[in-house]
Amino acid sequence: MRLILLGPPGSGKGTQAQRLVQQYGIVQLSTGDMLRAAVAAQTPIGLKAKDIMAAGGLVPDEVVVGIIADRIEQPDAANGFILDGFPRTVPQAEALDALLKQKQMNLDAVIELRVNEGVLLERVERRAAETRARGEAVRADDTPEVLTKRLHSYRDQTEPLIHYYSDHRMLATVDGMMPIEEVTEEIGRILAAVGKTSGSRAAKKASPAKRSGKAASKAPAKKAAKKAGKAAKKAPKAAKSAKKAAKAAPKKAAKTVKKAAKKASKAAAKATKGTRKTSAKSAKKRSKG
Ligand code: AMP
């Protein structure tokens, strides 16, 4: 699974990314973390980035694109990755598209964490206090002054990505004001709807593997029912969760997700129907499940 987490500083991208790492066994690629490591190690990139970061500006596109290009090729990223803090500009997003195409990789989802700006300062201050309490060094850019600049950078240069990915039918928006656990659940539902559940074969069979829904529409009902076997039992449940996620998705992305949910629901119905035909007795059992 490959996904992007979008959101302003303090929106919870890092927290959610860490949870997804645990859940899906993929790596979190945070350009902010990588740049901070480069600054600490005083590498040429670090020396270039240090002042820009301290002032709340954005490091040049070619620098971060170069970092990501190298990073996604590492063996630990083979299973998938979460991009946290990248891309941050439209040119970075375009460069990422080209990069993924070149490497024959595809992106599964772009999830925006939407929050009220008013809470961001409070959240960032809390993060700084918690870091201090752990005896760790507080980020130089976690101050009210720099945060204001980082928010400006986000509004001017990163927010256009919401339209970019929405136009590409990749965007799903989650209310980042909800409790952490609920945000995680919501993200899980969205990922399930795009056919990327962590291990459920049933959901994989029932919901289209791709956003386009091609995978589901390819399988004729009988064949699907035969193949699905036990999975058909769980299929309506998966379709239900896909529908739920479609409901939760933003209006623009909802179209895409809804389409997938509709197809999943159809596939589930067909699968159940096909199985019923094969064995009325077992079908009765299945419809109960
Ligand atoms: P973050 O940890 O994501 O908040 O990033 C901290 C700082 O690193 C940002 O304020 C930027 O100065 C820099 N940075 C991180 N990612 C990027 C990026 N994709 N493009 C440009 N600058 C970045």
Short mmCIF file of C-alpha atoms and ligand atoms in Angstrom, two decimals:
data_model
loop_
_atom_site.label_atom_id
_atom_site.label_comp_id
_atom_site.label_asym_id
_atom_site.label_seq_id
_atom_site.Cartn_x
_atom_site.Cartn_y
_atom_site.Cartn_z
CA MET A 1 0.00 0.00 0.00
CA ARG A 2 1.25 3.45 -0.88
CA LEU A 3 -0.43 6.50 0.45
CA ILE A 4 -0.01 10.17 1.16
CA LEU A 5 -1.11 11.92 4.33
CA LEU A 6 -1.88 15.57 3.76
CA GLY A 7 -2.53 18.14 6.42
CA PRO A 8 -1.15 21.24 8.13
CA PRO A 9 1.44 21.05 10.91
CA GLY A 10 -0.18 19.61 14.01
CA SER A 11 -2.99 17.87 12.13
CA GLY A 12 -1.91 14.45 13.36
CA LYS A 13 -0.21 13.10 10.25
CA GLY A 14 2.73 11.73 12.22
CA THR A 15 0.52 10.04 14.81
CA GLN A 16 -1.69 8.42 12.20
CA ALA A 17 1.30 7.41 10.09
CA GLN A 18 2.79 5.56 13.05
CA ARG A 19 -0.46 3.68 13.56
CA LEU A 20 -0.62 2.73 9.90
CA VAL A 21 2.97 1.49 10.09
CA GLN A 22 1.90 -0.94 12.84
CA GLN A 23 -1.30 -1.96 11.11
CA TYR A 24 -0.04 -2.51 7.60
CA GLY A 25 3.65 -3.22 8.03
CA ILE A 26 4.70 -0.39 5.78
CA VAL A 27 7.21 2.41 6.35
CA GLN A 28 6.59 6.03 7.22
CA LEU A 29 8.58 8.37 5.03
CA SER A 30 8.63 11.79 6.64
CA THR A 31 10.66 14.35 4.72
CA GLY A 32 10.64 16.52 7.86
CA ASP A 33 12.30 13.71 9.87
CA MET A 34 14.80 13.04 7.10
CA LEU A 35 15.68 16.72 6.82
CA ARG A 36 16.05 17.05 10.61
CA ALA A 37 18.41 14.06 10.55
CA ALA A 38 20.38 15.71 7.74
CA VAL A 39 20.58 18.95 9.74
CA ALA A 40 21.79 17.06 12.83
CA ALA A 41 24.40 15.19 10.78
CA GLN A 42 25.43 18.42 9.08
CA THR A 43 25.31 16.86 5.63
CA PRO A 44 25.32 19.20 2.60
CA ILE A 45 21.52 18.84 2.39
CA GLY A 46 21.22 19.54 6.09
CA LEU A 47 23.32 22.67 5.85
CA LYS A 48 21.16 23.86 2.96
CA ALA A 49 17.89 23.10 4.78
CA LYS A 50 18.73 24.28 8.30
CA ASP A 51 17.90 27.99 8.05
CA ILE A 52 14.92 27.46 5.77
CA MET A 53 13.39 25.01 8.23
CA ALA A 54 14.10 27.20 11.22
CA ALA A 55 12.28 30.04 9.48
CA GLY A 56 9.25 27.89 8.60
CA GLY A 57 9.87 27.98 4.84
CA LEU A 58 9.97 25.13 2.36
CA VAL A 59 13.16 23.42 1.30
CA PRO A 60 13.63 23.52 -2.51
CA ASP A 61 11.57 20.97 -4.43
CA GLU A 62 14.55 19.30 -6.08
CA VAL A 63 16.12 18.59 -2.68
CA VAL A 64 13.11 16.79 -1.23
CA VAL A 65 12.26 15.05 -4.50
CA GLY A 66 15.83 13.72 -4.58
CA ILE A 67 15.52 12.44 -1.01
CA ILE A 68 12.22 10.68 -1.73
CA ALA A 69 13.43 9.22 -5.03
CA ASP A 70 16.25 7.49 -3.16
CA ARG A 71 14.17 6.51 -0.18
CA ILE A 72 11.30 4.74 -1.94
CA GLU A 73 13.81 2.46 -3.62
CA GLN A 74 15.10 1.08 -0.34
CA PRO A 75 14.16 -2.55 0.41
CA ASP A 76 12.14 -1.63 3.49
CA ALA A 77 9.78 0.41 1.32
CA ALA A 78 9.05 -2.50 -1.02
CA ASN A 79 5.94 -3.46 0.93
CA GLY A 80 4.55 0.07 0.74
CA PHE A 81 4.93 3.46 2.35
CA ILE A 82 3.17 6.42 3.85
CA LEU A 83 4.39 9.77 2.67
CA ASP A 84 4.15 12.19 5.57
CA GLY A 85 4.98 15.80 4.72
CA PHE A 86 5.63 15.05 1.06
CA PRO A 87 4.58 16.26 -1.45
CA ARG A 88 4.13 19.81 -0.20
CA THR A 89 3.91 21.66 -3.51
CA VAL A 90 2.29 20.94 -6.86
CA PRO A 91 5.70 20.54 -8.58
CA GLN A 92 6.61 17.96 -5.91
CA ALA A 93 3.36 16.11 -6.60
CA GLU A 94 4.07 16.15 -10.33
CA ALA A 95 7.60 14.91 -9.72
CA LEU A 96 6.21 12.13 -7.51
CA ASP A 97 3.77 11.09 -10.23
CA ALA A 98 6.62 10.88 -12.73
CA LEU A 99 8.78 9.00 -10.24
CA LEU A 100 6.12 6.42 -9.46
CA LYS A 101 5.31 5.96 -13.12
CA GLN A 102 8.95 5.41 -13.90
CA LYS A 103 9.20 2.82 -11.14
CA GLN A 104 5.86 1.28 -12.17
CA MET A 105 4.38 1.94 -8.78
CA ASN A 106 0.92 3.26 -8.11
CA LEU A 107 -0.55 5.36 -5.36
CA ASP A 108 -3.50 3.89 -3.46
CA ALA A 109 -4.86 6.92 -1.65
CA VAL A 110 -4.29 10.50 -0.60
CA ILE A 111 -5.83 11.21 2.77
CA GLU A 112 -6.28 14.76 3.94
CA LEU A 113 -6.59 15.38 7.66
CA ARG A 114 -8.73 18.48 7.96
CA VAL A 115 -8.51 20.48 11.17
CA ASN A 116 -9.54 23.88 12.46
CA GLU A 117 -6.54 26.16 12.36
CA GLY A 118 -7.42 27.43 15.82
CA VAL A 119 -6.38 24.18 17.48
CA LEU A 120 -3.06 23.84 15.69
CA LEU A 121 -1.13 26.24 17.87
CA GLU A 122 -2.47 24.49 20.97
CA ARG A 123 -1.52 21.08 19.57
CA VAL A 124 1.97 22.16 18.57
CA GLU A 125 2.52 23.73 21.99
CA ARG A 126 1.37 20.50 23.64
CA ARG A 127 3.73 18.50 21.43
CA ALA A 128 6.62 20.76 22.47
CA ALA A 129 5.72 20.39 26.16
CA GLU A 130 5.53 16.59 25.87
CA THR A 131 8.88 16.47 24.10
CA ARG A 132 10.40 18.63 26.81
CA ALA A 133 8.90 16.39 29.50
CA ARG A 134 10.58 13.38 27.90
CA GLY A 135 13.87 15.23 28.17
CA GLU A 136 14.20 15.47 24.40
CA ALA A 137 15.13 18.51 22.35
CA VAL A 138 12.15 20.54 21.13
CA ARG A 139 11.96 21.21 17.41
CA ALA A 140 13.32 24.64 16.56
CA ASP A 141 10.26 25.30 14.40
CA ASP A 142 7.67 24.36 17.04
CA THR A 143 7.25 27.93 18.25
CA PRO A 144 4.19 30.16 17.76
CA GLU A 145 6.08 32.52 15.41
CA VAL A 146 7.47 29.80 13.17
CA LEU A 147 4.20 27.87 13.25
CA THR A 148 2.45 30.94 11.80
CA LYS A 149 4.93 30.91 8.93
CA ARG A 150 4.57 27.17 8.44
CA LEU A 151 0.82 27.61 8.23
CA HIS A 152 1.30 30.30 5.58
CA SER A 153 3.51 27.91 3.62
CA TYR A 154 0.83 25.25 3.96
CA ARG A 155 -1.97 27.52 2.78
CA ASP A 156 -0.04 28.97 -0.14
CA GLN A 157 1.91 26.00 -1.38
CA THR A 158 0.44 22.81 0.00
CA GLU A 159 -3.30 23.40 0.02
CA PRO A 160 -3.40 23.48 -3.81
CA LEU A 161 -2.57 19.77 -3.58
CA ILE A 162 -6.08 19.17 -2.26
CA HIS A 163 -7.43 20.26 -5.64
CA TYR A 164 -4.64 18.46 -7.46
CA TYR A 165 -5.47 15.09 -5.92
CA SER A 166 -9.17 15.75 -5.97
CA ASP A 167 -8.93 16.35 -9.73
CA HIS A 168 -6.98 13.10 -9.97
CA ARG A 169 -9.78 11.36 -8.03
CA MET A 170 -7.37 10.30 -5.35
CA LEU A 171 -8.44 12.44 -2.41
CA ALA A 172 -10.34 11.40 0.69
CA THR A 173 -10.78 13.85 3.55
CA VAL A 174 -11.00 12.85 7.19
CA ASP A 175 -12.13 15.08 10.02
CA GLY A 176 -8.89 15.45 11.95
CA MET A 177 -10.75 17.02 14.86
CA MET A 178 -12.11 13.65 15.93
CA PRO A 179 -10.34 11.66 18.65
CA ILE A 180 -7.17 9.91 17.42
CA GLU A 181 -8.81 6.48 17.55
CA GLU A 182 -11.74 7.58 15.41
CA VAL A 183 -9.46 9.20 12.86
CA THR A 184 -7.58 5.90 12.61
CA GLU A 185 -10.83 3.97 12.16
CA GLU A 186 -11.98 6.34 9.46
CA ILE A 187 -8.69 5.98 7.59
CA GLY A 188 -9.05 2.21 7.89
CA ARG A 189 -12.51 2.37 6.32
CA ILE A 190 -11.23 4.46 3.44
CA LEU A 191 -8.37 2.05 2.82
CA ALA A 192 -10.77 -0.88 2.97
CA ALA A 193 -12.95 0.82 0.38
CA VAL A 194 -10.06 1.08 -2.02
CA GLY A 195 -9.42 -2.62 -1.54
CA LYS A 196 -6.39 -2.34 0.65
CA THR A 197 -7.43 -4.04 3.84
CA SER A 198 -4.58 -5.45 5.86
CA GLY A 199 -5.50 -9.09 5.57
CA SER A 200 -9.15 -9.83 4.92
CA ARG A 201 -9.50 -11.98 1.85
CA ALA A 202 -13.22 -11.47 1.96
CA ALA A 203 -12.95 -7.74 1.72
CA LYS A 204 -10.42 -8.05 -1.06
CA LYS A 205 -12.81 -10.22 -3.01
CA ALA A 206 -15.83 -8.11 -2.30
CA SER A 207 -14.47 -4.64 -2.81
CA PRO A 208 -12.76 -3.65 -6.04
CA ALA A 209 -9.01 -3.85 -5.76
CA LYS A 210 -8.62 -0.72 -7.78
CA ARG A 211 -10.38 2.60 -7.50
CA SER A 212 -11.77 2.06 -11.00
CA GLY A 213 -13.54 -1.08 -9.83
CA LYS A 214 -12.20 -2.99 -12.81
CA ALA A 215 -11.15 -5.97 -10.75
CA ALA A 216 -14.67 -6.56 -9.49
CA SER A 217 -16.40 -5.99 -12.79
CA LYS A 218 -14.10 -8.44 -14.54
CA ALA A 219 -15.31 -11.45 -12.59
CA PRO A 220 -18.59 -12.98 -13.76
CA ALA A 221 -21.04 -13.74 -10.96
CA LYS A 222 -20.78 -17.52 -11.04
CA LYS A 223 -17.02 -17.53 -11.30
CA ALA A 224 -16.79 -15.00 -8.51
CA ALA A 225 -19.12 -17.08 -6.35
CA LYS A 226 -17.10 -20.22 -6.97
CA LYS A 227 -13.83 -18.48 -6.27
CA ALA A 228 -15.11 -16.53 -3.36
CA GLY A 229 -16.35 -19.64 -1.56
CA LYS A 230 -16.12 -18.86 2.10
CA ALA A 231 -15.38 -15.26 1.29
CA ALA A 232 -18.90 -14.81 -0.06
CA LYS A 233 -20.13 -15.31 3.46
CA LYS A 234 -18.31 -12.22 4.57
CA ALA A 235 -18.79 -10.25 1.37
CA PRO A 236 -21.94 -8.35 2.33
CA LYS A 237 -20.18 -7.19 5.46
CA ALA A 238 -17.24 -5.88 3.43
CA ALA A 239 -19.57 -4.16 1.01
CA LYS A 240 -21.32 -2.57 3.95
CA SER A 241 -18.05 -1.19 5.27
CA ALA A 242 -17.14 0.05 1.79
CA LYS A 243 -20.48 1.84 1.62
CA LYS A 244 -19.86 3.32 5.03
CA ALA A 245 -16.48 4.60 3.92
CA ALA A 246 -18.03 6.08 0.80
CA LYS A 247 -20.44 7.93 3.01
CA ALA A 248 -17.57 9.24 5.09
CA ALA A 249 -15.46 10.30 2.14
CA PRO A 250 -15.53 13.90 0.97
CA LYS A 251 -18.04 14.83 -1.68
CA LYS A 252 -15.48 15.05 -4.44
CA ALA A 253 -13.80 11.78 -3.62
CA ALA A 254 -17.07 10.20 -2.62
CA LYS A 255 -17.99 9.77 -6.26
CA THR A 256 -15.01 7.52 -6.74
CA VAL A 257 -15.33 5.66 -3.49
CA LYS A 258 -19.10 5.35 -3.88
CA LYS A 259 -18.58 3.82 -7.29
CA ALA A 260 -16.27 1.29 -5.75
CA ALA A 261 -18.73 0.64 -2.93
CA LYS A 262 -21.56 0.16 -5.43
CA LYS A 263 -19.51 -2.33 -7.38
CA ALA A 264 -18.46 -4.07 -4.19
CA SER A 265 -22.06 -4.30 -3.14
CA LYS A 266 -23.00 -5.70 -6.57
CA ALA A 267 -20.15 -8.17 -6.48
CA ALA A 268 -21.18 -9.25 -3.00
CA ALA A 269 -24.78 -9.73 -4.07
CA LYS A 270 -23.71 -11.65 -7.15
CA ALA A 271 -21.29 -13.75 -5.20
CA THR A 272 -23.95 -14.67 -2.70
CA LYS A 273 -26.45 -15.35 -5.46
CA GLY A 274 -24.01 -17.57 -7.35
CA THR A 275 -23.18 -19.50 -4.27
CA ARG A 276 -26.84 -19.93 -3.50
CA LYS A 277 -27.41 -21.46 -6.88
CA THR A 278 -24.60 -23.93 -6.30
CA SER A 279 -25.92 -25.01 -2.98
CA ALA A 280 -29.18 -23.70 -1.62
CA LYS A 281 -28.48 -25.20 1.73
CA SER A 282 -25.11 -23.59 2.25
CA ALA A 283 -26.39 -20.36 0.79
CA LYS A 284 -28.98 -20.24 3.50
CA LYS A 285 -26.23 -20.60 5.99
CA ARG A 286 -24.20 -17.87 4.29
CA SER A 287 -26.99 -15.36 4.17
CA LYS A 288 -27.20 -15.72 7.92
CA GLY A 289 -23.51 -14.77 8.25
P1 AMP B 1 7.49 18.59 9.05
O1 AMP B 1 8.21 17.76 10.04
O2 AMP B 1 6.81 17.79 8.00
O3 AMP B 1 6.59 19.61 9.69
O4 AMP B 1 8.62 19.45 8.27
C1 AMP B 1 9.46 20.33 8.94
C2 AMP B 1 10.08 21.29 7.94
O5 AMP B 1 10.88 20.56 7.00
C3 AMP B 1 9.10 22.07 7.10
O6 AMP B 1 8.61 23.22 7.76
C4 AMP B 1 9.95 22.42 5.90
O7 AMP B 1 10.85 23.46 6.18
C5 AMP B 1 10.78 21.15 5.71
N1 AMP B 1 10.11 20.18 4.82
C6 AMP B 1 9.62 18.96 5.16
N2 AMP B 1 9.09 18.36 4.10
C7 AMP B 1 9.21 19.20 3.07
C8 AMP B 1 8.81 19.16 1.71
N3 AMP B 1 8.16 18.10 1.21
N4 AMP B 1 9.11 20.22 0.93
C9 AMP B 1 9.77 21.28 1.41
N5 AMP B 1 10.15 21.40 2.69
C10 AMP B 1 9.88 20.37 3.52
#
